mmCIF file of N, CA, C and O in Angstrom:
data_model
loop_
_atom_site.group_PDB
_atom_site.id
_atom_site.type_symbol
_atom_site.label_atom_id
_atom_site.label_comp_id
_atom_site.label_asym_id
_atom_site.label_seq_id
_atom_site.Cartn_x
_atom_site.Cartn_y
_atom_site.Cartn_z
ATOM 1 N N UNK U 27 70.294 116.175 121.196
ATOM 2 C CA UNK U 27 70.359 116.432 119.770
ATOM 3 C C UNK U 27 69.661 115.279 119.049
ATOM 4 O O UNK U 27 70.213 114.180 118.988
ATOM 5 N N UNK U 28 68.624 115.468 118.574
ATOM 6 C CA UNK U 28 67.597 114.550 117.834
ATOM 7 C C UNK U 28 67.752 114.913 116.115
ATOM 8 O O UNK U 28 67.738 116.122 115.886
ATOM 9 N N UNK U 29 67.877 114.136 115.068
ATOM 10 C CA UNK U 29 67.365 114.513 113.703
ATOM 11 C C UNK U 29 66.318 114.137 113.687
ATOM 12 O O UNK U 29 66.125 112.963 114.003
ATOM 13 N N UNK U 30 65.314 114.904 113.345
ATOM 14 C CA UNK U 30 63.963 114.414 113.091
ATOM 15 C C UNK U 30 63.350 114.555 112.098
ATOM 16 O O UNK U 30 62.143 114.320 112.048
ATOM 17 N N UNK U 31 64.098 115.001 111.011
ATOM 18 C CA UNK U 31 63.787 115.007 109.588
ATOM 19 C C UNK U 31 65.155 114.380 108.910
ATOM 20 O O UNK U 31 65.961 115.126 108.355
ATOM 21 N N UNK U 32 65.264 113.619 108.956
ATOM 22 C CA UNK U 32 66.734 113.609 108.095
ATOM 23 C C UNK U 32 66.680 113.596 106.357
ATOM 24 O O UNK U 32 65.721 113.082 105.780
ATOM 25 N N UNK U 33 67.430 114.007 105.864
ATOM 26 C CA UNK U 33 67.210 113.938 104.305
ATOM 27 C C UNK U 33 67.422 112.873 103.608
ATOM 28 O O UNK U 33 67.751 113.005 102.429
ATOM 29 N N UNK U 34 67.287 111.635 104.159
ATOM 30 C CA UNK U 34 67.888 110.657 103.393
ATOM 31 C C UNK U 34 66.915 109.953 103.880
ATOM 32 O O UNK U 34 65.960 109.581 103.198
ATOM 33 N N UNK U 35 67.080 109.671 105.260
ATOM 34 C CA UNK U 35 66.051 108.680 105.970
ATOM 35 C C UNK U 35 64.634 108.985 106.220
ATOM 36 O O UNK U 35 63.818 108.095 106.460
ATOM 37 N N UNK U 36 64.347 110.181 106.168
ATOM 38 C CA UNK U 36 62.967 110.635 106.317
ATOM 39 C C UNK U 36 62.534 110.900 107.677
ATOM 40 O O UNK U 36 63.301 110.575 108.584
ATOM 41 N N UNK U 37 61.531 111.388 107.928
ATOM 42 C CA UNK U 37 60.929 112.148 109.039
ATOM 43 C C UNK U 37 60.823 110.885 110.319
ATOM 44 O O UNK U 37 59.932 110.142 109.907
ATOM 45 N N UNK U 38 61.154 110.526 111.190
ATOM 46 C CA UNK U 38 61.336 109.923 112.544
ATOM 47 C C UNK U 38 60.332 110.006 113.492
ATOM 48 O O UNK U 38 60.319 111.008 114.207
ATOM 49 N N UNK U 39 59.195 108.858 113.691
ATOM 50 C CA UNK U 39 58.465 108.767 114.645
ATOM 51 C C UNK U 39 59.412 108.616 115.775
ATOM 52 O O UNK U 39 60.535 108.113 115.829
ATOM 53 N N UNK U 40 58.674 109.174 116.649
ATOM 54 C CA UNK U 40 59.772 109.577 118.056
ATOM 55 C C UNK U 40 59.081 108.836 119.305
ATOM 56 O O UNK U 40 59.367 109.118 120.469
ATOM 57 N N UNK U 41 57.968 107.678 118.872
ATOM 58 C CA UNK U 41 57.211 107.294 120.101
ATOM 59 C C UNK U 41 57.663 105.602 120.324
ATOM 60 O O UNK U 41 57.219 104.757 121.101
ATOM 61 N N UNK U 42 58.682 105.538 119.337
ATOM 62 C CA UNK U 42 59.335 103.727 119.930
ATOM 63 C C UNK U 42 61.032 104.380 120.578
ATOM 64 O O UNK U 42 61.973 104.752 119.877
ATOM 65 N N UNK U 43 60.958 104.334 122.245
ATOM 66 C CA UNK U 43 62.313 104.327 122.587
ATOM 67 C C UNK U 43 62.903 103.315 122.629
ATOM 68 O O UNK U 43 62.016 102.479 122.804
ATOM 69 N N UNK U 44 63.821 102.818 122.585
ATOM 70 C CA UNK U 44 64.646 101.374 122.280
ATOM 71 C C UNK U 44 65.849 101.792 122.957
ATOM 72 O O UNK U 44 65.824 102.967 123.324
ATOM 73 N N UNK U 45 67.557 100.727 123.384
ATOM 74 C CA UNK U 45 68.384 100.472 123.812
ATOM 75 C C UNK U 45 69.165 99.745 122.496
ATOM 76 O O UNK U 45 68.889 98.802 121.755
ATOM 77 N N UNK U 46 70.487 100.864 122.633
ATOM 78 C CA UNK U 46 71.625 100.087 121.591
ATOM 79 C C UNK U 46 72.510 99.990 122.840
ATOM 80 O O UNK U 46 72.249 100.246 124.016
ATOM 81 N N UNK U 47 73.794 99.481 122.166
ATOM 82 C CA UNK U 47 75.087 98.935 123.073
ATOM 83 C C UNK U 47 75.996 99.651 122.193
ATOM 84 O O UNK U 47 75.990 99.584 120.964
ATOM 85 N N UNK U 48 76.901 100.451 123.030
ATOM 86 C CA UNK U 48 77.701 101.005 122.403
ATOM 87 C C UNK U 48 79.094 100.924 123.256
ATOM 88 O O UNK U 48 79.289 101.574 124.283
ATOM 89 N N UNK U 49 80.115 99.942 122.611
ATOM 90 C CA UNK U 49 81.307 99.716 123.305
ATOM 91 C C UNK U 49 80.750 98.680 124.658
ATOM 92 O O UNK U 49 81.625 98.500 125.505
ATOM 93 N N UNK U 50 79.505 98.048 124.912
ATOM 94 C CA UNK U 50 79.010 97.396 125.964
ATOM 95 C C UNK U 50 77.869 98.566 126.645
ATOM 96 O O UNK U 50 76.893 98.188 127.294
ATOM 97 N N UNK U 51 78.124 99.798 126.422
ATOM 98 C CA UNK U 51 77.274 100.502 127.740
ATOM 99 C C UNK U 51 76.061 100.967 126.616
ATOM 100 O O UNK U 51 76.186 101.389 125.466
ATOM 101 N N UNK U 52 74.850 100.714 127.431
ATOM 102 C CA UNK U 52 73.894 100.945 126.715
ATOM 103 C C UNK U 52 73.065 102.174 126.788
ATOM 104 O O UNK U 52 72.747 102.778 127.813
ATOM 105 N N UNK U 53 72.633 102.580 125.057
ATOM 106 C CA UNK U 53 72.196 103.615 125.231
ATOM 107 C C UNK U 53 70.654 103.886 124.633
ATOM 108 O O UNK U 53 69.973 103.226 123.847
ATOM 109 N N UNK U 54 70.417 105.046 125.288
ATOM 110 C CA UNK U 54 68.790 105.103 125.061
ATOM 111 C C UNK U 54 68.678 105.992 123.462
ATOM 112 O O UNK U 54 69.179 107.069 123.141
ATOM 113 N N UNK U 55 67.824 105.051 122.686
ATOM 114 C CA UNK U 55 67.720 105.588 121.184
ATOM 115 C C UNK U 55 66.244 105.761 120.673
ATOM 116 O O UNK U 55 65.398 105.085 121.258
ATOM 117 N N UNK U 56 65.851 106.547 119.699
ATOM 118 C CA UNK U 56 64.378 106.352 118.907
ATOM 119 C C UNK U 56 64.605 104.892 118.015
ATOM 120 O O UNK U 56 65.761 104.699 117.640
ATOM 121 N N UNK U 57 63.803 104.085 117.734
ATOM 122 C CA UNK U 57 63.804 103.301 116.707
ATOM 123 C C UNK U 57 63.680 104.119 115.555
ATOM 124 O O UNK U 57 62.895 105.057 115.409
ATOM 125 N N UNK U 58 64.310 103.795 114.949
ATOM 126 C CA UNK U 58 64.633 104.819 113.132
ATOM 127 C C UNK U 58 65.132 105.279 112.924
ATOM 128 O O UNK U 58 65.185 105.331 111.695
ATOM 129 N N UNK U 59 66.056 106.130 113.577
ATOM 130 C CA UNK U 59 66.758 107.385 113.967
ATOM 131 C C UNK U 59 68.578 106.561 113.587
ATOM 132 O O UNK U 59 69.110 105.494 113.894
ATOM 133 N N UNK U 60 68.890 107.472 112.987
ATOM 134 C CA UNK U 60 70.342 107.221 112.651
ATOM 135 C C UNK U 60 71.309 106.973 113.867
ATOM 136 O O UNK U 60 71.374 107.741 114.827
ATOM 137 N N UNK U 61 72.214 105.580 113.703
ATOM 138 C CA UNK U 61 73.051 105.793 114.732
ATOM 139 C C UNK U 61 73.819 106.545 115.562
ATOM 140 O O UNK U 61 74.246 106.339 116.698
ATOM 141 N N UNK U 62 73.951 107.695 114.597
ATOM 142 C CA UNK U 62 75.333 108.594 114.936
ATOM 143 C C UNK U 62 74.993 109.478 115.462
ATOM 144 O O UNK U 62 75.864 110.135 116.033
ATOM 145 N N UNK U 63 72.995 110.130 115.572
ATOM 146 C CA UNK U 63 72.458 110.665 115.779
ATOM 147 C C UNK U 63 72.046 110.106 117.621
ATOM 148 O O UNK U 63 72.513 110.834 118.497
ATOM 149 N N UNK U 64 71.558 109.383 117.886
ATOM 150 C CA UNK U 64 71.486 108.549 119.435
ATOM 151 C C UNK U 64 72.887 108.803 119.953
ATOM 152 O O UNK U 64 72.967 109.572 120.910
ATOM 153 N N UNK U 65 74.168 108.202 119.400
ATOM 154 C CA UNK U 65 75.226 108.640 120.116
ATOM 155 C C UNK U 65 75.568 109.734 120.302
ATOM 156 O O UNK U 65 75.885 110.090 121.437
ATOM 157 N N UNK U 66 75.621 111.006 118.718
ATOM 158 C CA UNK U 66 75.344 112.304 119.906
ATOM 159 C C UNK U 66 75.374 112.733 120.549
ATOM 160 O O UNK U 66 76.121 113.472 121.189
ATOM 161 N N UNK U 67 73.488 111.903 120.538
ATOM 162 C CA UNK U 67 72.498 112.928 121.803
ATOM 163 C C UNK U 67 72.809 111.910 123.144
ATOM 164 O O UNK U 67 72.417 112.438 124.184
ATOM 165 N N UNK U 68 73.551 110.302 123.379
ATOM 166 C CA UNK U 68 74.529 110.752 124.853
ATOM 167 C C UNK U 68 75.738 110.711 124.657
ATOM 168 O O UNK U 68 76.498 109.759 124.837
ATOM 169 N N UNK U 69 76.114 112.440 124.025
ATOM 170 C CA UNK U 69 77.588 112.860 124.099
ATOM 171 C C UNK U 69 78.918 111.889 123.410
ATOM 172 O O UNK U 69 80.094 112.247 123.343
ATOM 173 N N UNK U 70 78.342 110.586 122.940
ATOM 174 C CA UNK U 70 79.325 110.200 122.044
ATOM 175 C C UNK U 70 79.763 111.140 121.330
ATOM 176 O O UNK U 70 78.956 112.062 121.222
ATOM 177 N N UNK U 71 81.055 111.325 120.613
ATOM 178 C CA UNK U 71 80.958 112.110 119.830
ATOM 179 C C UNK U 71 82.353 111.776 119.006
ATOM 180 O O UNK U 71 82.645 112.562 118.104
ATOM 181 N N UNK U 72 83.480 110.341 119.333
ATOM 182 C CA UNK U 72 84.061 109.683 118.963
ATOM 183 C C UNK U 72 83.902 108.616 118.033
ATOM 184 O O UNK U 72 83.614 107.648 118.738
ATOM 185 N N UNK U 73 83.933 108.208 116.696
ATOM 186 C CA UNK U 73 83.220 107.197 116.407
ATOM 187 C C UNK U 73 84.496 105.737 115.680
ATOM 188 O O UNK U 73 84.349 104.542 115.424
ATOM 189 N N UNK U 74 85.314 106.423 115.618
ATOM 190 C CA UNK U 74 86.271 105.746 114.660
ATOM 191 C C UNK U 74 88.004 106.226 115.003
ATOM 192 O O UNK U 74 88.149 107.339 115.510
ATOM 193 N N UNK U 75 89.205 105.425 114.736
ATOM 194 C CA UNK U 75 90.031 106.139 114.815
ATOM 195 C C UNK U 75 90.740 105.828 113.371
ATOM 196 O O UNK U 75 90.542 104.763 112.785
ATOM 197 N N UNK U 76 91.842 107.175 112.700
ATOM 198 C CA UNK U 76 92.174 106.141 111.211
ATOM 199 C C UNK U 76 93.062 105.837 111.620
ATOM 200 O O UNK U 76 93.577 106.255 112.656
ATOM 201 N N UNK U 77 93.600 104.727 110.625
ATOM 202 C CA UNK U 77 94.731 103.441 110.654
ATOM 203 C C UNK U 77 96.100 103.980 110.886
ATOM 204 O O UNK U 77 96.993 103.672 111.676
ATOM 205 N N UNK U 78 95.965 105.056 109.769
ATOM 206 C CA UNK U 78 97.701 105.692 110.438
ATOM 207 C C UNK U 78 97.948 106.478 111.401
ATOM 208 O O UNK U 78 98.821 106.078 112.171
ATOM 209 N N UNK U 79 97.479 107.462 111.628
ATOM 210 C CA UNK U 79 97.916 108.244 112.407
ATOM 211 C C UNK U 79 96.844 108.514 113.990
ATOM 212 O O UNK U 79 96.907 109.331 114.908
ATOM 213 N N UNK U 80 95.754 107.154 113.612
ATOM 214 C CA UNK U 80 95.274 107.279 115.142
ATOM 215 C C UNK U 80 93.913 108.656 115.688
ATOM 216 O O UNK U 80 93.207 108.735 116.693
ATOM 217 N N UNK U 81 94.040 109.439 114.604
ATOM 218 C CA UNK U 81 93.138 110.139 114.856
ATOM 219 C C UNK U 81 91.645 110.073 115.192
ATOM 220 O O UNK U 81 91.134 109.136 114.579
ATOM 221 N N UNK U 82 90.986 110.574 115.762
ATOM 222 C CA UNK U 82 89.428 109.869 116.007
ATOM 223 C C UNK U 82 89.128 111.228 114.889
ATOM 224 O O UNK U 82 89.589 112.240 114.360
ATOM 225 N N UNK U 83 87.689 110.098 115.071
ATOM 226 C CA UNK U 83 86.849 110.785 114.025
ATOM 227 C C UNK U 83 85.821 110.533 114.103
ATOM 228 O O UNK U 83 85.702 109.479 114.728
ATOM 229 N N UNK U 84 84.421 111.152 113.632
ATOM 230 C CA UNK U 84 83.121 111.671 114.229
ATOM 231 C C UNK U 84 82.152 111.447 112.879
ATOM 232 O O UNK U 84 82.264 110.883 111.791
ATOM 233 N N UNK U 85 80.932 112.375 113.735
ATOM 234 C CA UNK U 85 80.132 113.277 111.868
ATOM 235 C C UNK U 85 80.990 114.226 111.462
ATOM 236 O O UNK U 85 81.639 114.979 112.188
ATOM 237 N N UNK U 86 80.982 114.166 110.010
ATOM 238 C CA UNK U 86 81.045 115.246 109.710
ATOM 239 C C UNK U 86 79.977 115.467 107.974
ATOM 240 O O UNK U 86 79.355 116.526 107.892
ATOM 241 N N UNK U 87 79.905 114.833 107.208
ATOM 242 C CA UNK U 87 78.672 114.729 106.529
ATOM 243 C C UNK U 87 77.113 114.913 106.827
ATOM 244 O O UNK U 87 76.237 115.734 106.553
ATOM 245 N N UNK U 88 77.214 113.888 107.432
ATOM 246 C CA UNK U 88 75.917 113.430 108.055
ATOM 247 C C UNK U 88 74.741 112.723 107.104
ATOM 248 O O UNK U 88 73.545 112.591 107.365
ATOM 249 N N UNK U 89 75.549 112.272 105.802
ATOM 250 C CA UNK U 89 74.472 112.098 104.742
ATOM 251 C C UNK U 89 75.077 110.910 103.922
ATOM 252 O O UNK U 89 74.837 110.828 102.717
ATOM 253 N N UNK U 90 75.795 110.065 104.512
ATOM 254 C CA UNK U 90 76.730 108.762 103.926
ATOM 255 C C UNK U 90 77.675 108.761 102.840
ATOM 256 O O UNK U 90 78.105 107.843 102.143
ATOM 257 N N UNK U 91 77.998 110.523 102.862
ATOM 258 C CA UNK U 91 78.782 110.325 101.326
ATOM 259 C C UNK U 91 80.620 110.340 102.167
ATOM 260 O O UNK U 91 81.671 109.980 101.638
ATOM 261 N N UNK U 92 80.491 110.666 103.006
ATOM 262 C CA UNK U 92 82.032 110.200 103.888
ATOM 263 C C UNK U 92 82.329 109.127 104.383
ATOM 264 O O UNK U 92 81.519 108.256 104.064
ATOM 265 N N UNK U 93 83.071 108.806 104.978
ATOM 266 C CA UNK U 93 83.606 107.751 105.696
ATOM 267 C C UNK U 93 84.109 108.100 107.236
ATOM 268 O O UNK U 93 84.839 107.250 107.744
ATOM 269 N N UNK U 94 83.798 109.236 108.006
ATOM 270 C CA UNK U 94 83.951 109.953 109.352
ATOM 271 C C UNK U 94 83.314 108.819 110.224
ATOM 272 O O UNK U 94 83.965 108.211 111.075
ATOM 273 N N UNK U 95 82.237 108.624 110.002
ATOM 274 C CA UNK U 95 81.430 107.919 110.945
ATOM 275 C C UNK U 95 81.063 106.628 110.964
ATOM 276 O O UNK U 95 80.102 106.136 111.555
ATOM 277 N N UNK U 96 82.005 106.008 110.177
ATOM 278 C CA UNK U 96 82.102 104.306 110.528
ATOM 279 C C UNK U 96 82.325 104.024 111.761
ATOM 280 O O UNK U 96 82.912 104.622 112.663
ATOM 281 N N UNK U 97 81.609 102.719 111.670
ATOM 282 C CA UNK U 97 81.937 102.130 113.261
ATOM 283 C C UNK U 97 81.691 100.372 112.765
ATOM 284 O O UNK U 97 81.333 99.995 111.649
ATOM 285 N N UNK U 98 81.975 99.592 113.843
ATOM 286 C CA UNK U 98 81.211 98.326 113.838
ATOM 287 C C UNK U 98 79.989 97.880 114.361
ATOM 288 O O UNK U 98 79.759 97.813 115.569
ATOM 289 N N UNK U 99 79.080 97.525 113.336
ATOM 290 C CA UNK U 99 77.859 97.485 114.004
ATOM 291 C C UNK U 99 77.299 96.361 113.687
ATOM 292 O O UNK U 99 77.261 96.162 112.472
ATOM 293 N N UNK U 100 76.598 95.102 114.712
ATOM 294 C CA UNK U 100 76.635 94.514 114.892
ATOM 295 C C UNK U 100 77.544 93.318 114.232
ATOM 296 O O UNK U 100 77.131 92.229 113.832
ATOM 297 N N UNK U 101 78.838 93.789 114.225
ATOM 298 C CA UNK U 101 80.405 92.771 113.550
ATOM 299 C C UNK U 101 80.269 93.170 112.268
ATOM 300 O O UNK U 101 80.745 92.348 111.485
ATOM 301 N N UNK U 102 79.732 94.254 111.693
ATOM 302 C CA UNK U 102 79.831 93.870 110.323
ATOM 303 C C UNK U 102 81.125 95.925 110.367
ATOM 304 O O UNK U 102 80.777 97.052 110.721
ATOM 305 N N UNK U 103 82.068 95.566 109.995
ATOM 306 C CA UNK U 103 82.561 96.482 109.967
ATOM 307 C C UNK U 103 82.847 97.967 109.228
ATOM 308 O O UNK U 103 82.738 97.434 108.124
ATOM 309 N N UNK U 104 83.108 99.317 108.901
ATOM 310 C CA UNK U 104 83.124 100.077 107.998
ATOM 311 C C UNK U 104 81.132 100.425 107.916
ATOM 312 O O UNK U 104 80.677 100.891 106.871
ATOM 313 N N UNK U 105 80.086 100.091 109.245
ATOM 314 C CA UNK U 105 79.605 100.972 108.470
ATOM 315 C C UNK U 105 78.988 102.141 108.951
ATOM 316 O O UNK U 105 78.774 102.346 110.145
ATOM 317 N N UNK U 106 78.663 103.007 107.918
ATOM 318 C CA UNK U 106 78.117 104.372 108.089
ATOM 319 C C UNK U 106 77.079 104.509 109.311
ATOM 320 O O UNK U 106 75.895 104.179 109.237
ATOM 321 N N UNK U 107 77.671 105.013 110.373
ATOM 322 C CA UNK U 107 76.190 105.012 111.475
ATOM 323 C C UNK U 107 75.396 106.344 110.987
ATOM 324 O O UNK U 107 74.301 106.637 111.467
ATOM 325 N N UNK U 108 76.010 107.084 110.043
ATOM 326 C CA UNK U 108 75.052 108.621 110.180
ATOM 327 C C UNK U 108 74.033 108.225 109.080
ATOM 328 O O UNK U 108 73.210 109.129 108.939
ATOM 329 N N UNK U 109 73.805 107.105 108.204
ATOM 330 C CA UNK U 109 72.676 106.779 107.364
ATOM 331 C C UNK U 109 71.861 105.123 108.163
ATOM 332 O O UNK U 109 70.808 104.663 107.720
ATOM 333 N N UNK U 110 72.250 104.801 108.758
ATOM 334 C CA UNK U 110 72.051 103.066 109.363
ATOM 335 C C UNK U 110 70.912 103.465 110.696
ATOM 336 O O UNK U 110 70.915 104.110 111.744
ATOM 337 N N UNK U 111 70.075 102.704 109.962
ATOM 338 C CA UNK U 111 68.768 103.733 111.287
ATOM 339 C C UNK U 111 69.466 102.310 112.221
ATOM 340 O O UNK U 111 70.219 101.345 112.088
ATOM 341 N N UNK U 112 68.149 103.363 113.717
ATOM 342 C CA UNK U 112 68.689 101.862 114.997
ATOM 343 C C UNK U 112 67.677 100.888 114.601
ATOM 344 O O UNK U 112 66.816 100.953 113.725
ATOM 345 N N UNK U 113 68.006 99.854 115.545
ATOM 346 C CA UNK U 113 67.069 98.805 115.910
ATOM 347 C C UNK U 113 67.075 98.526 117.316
ATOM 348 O O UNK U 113 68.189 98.611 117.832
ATOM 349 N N UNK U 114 66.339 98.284 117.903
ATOM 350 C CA UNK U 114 66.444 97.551 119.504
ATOM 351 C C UNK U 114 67.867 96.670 119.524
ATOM 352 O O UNK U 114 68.207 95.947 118.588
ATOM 353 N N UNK U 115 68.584 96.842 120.664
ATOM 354 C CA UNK U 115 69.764 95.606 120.662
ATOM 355 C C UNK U 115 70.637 95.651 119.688
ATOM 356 O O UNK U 115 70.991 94.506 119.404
ATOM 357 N N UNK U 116 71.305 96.704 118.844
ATOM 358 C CA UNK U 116 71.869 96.890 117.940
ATOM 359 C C UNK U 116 73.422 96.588 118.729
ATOM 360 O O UNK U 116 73.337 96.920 119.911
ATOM 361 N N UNK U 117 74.477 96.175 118.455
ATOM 362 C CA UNK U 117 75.690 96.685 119.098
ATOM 363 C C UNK U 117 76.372 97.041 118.184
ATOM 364 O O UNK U 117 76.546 96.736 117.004
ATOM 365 N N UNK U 118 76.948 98.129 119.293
ATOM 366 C CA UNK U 118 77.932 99.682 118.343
ATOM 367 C C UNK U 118 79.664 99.472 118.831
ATOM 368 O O UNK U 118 80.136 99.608 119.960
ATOM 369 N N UNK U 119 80.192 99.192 117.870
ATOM 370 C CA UNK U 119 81.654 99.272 118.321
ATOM 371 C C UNK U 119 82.227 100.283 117.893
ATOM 372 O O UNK U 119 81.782 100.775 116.857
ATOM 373 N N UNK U 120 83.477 100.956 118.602
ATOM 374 C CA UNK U 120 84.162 102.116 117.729
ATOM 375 C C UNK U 120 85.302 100.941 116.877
ATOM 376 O O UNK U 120 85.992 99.990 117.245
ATOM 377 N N UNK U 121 85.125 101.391 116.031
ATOM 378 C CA UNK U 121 86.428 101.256 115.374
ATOM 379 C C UNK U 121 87.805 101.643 115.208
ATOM 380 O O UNK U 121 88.157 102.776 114.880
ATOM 381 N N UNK U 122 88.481 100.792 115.413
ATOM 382 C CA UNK U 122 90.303 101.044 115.578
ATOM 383 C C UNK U 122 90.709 100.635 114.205
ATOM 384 O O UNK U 122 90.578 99.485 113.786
ATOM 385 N N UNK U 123 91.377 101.960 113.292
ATOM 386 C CA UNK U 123 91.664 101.540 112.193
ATOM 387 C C UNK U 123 90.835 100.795 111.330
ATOM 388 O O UNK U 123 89.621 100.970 111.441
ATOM 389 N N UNK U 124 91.477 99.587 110.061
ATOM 390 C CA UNK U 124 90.694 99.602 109.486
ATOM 391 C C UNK U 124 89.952 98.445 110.010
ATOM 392 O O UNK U 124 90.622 97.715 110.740
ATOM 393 N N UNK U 125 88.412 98.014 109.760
ATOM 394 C CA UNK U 125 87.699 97.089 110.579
ATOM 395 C C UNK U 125 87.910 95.595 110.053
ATOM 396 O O UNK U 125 88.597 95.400 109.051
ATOM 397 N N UNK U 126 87.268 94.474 110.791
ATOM 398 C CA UNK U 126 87.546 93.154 109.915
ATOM 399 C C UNK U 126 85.958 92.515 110.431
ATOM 400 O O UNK U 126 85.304 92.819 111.429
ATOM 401 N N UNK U 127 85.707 91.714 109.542
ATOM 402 C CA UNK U 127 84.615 90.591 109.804
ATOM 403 C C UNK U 127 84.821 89.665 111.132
ATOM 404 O O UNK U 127 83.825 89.190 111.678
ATOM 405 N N UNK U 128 85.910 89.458 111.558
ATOM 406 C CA UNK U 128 86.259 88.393 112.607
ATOM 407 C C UNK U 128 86.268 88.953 113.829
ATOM 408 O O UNK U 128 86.389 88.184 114.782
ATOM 409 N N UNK U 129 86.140 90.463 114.098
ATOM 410 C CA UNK U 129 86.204 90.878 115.128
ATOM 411 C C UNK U 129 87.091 91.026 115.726
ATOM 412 O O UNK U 129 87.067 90.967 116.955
ATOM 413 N N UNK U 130 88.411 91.325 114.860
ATOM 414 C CA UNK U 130 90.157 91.463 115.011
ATOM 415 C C UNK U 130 90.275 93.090 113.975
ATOM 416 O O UNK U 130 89.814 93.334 112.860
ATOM 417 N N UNK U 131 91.028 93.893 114.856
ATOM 418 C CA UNK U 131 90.876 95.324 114.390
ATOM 419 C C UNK U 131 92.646 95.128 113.735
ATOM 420 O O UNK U 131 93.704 94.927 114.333
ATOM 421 N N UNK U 132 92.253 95.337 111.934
ATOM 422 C CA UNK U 132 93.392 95.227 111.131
ATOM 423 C C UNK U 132 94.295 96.829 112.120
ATOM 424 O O UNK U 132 93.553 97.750 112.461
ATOM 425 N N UNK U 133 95.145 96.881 112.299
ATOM 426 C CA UNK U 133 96.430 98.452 112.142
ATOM 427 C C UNK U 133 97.071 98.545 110.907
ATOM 428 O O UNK U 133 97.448 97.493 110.391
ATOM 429 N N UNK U 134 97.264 99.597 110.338
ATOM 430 C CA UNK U 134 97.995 99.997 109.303
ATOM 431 C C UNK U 134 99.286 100.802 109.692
ATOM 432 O O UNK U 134 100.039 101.223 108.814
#
């Protein structure tokens, strides 16, 4: 599952493959291409859990106006992987509840 037009980010050259880290295991991505979009397409499909009740949670927008598809990415926590193009060497954390700067997952 590739976006290759996205409406926000724009049309996706598909000829730079690159490597993110996601949870440590690394995955094969386009450079440009939305995070949430690479995880996906290998079967991620978990991205976040919420604070109270633990539930995971995914896409479901796909256009940054939700909050489904936060994750931690490279320590900076809460953000949107379905608008955050990749970069080479990006690391992807899921998020547990709500996120923190220090790399300590707040529980509610």
């Amino acid at each position: 599952m590739r976006v290759i037009d996205h409406p926000i980010l724009d049309e996706l050259d598909t000829s730079k493959q690159v490597t993110i880290y996601c949870d440590g295991k690394p995955i094969p991505a386009l450079e440009g291409e939305p995070i949430a979009a690479a995880l996906m397409n290998a079967g991620i499909r978990s991205f976040r859990t919420t604070p109270k009740r633990k539930e995971k949670r995914g896409i479901f927008c796909a256009i940054g106006r939700c909050t489904d598809c936060m994750m931690i990415v490279d320590g900076v926590p809460n953000t949107r992987t379905c608008v955050t193009p990749v970069r080479d060497g990006m690391h992807v954390k899921t998020q547990e509840g709500l996120g923190s700067f220090e790399g300590k997952e707040e529980k509610a």
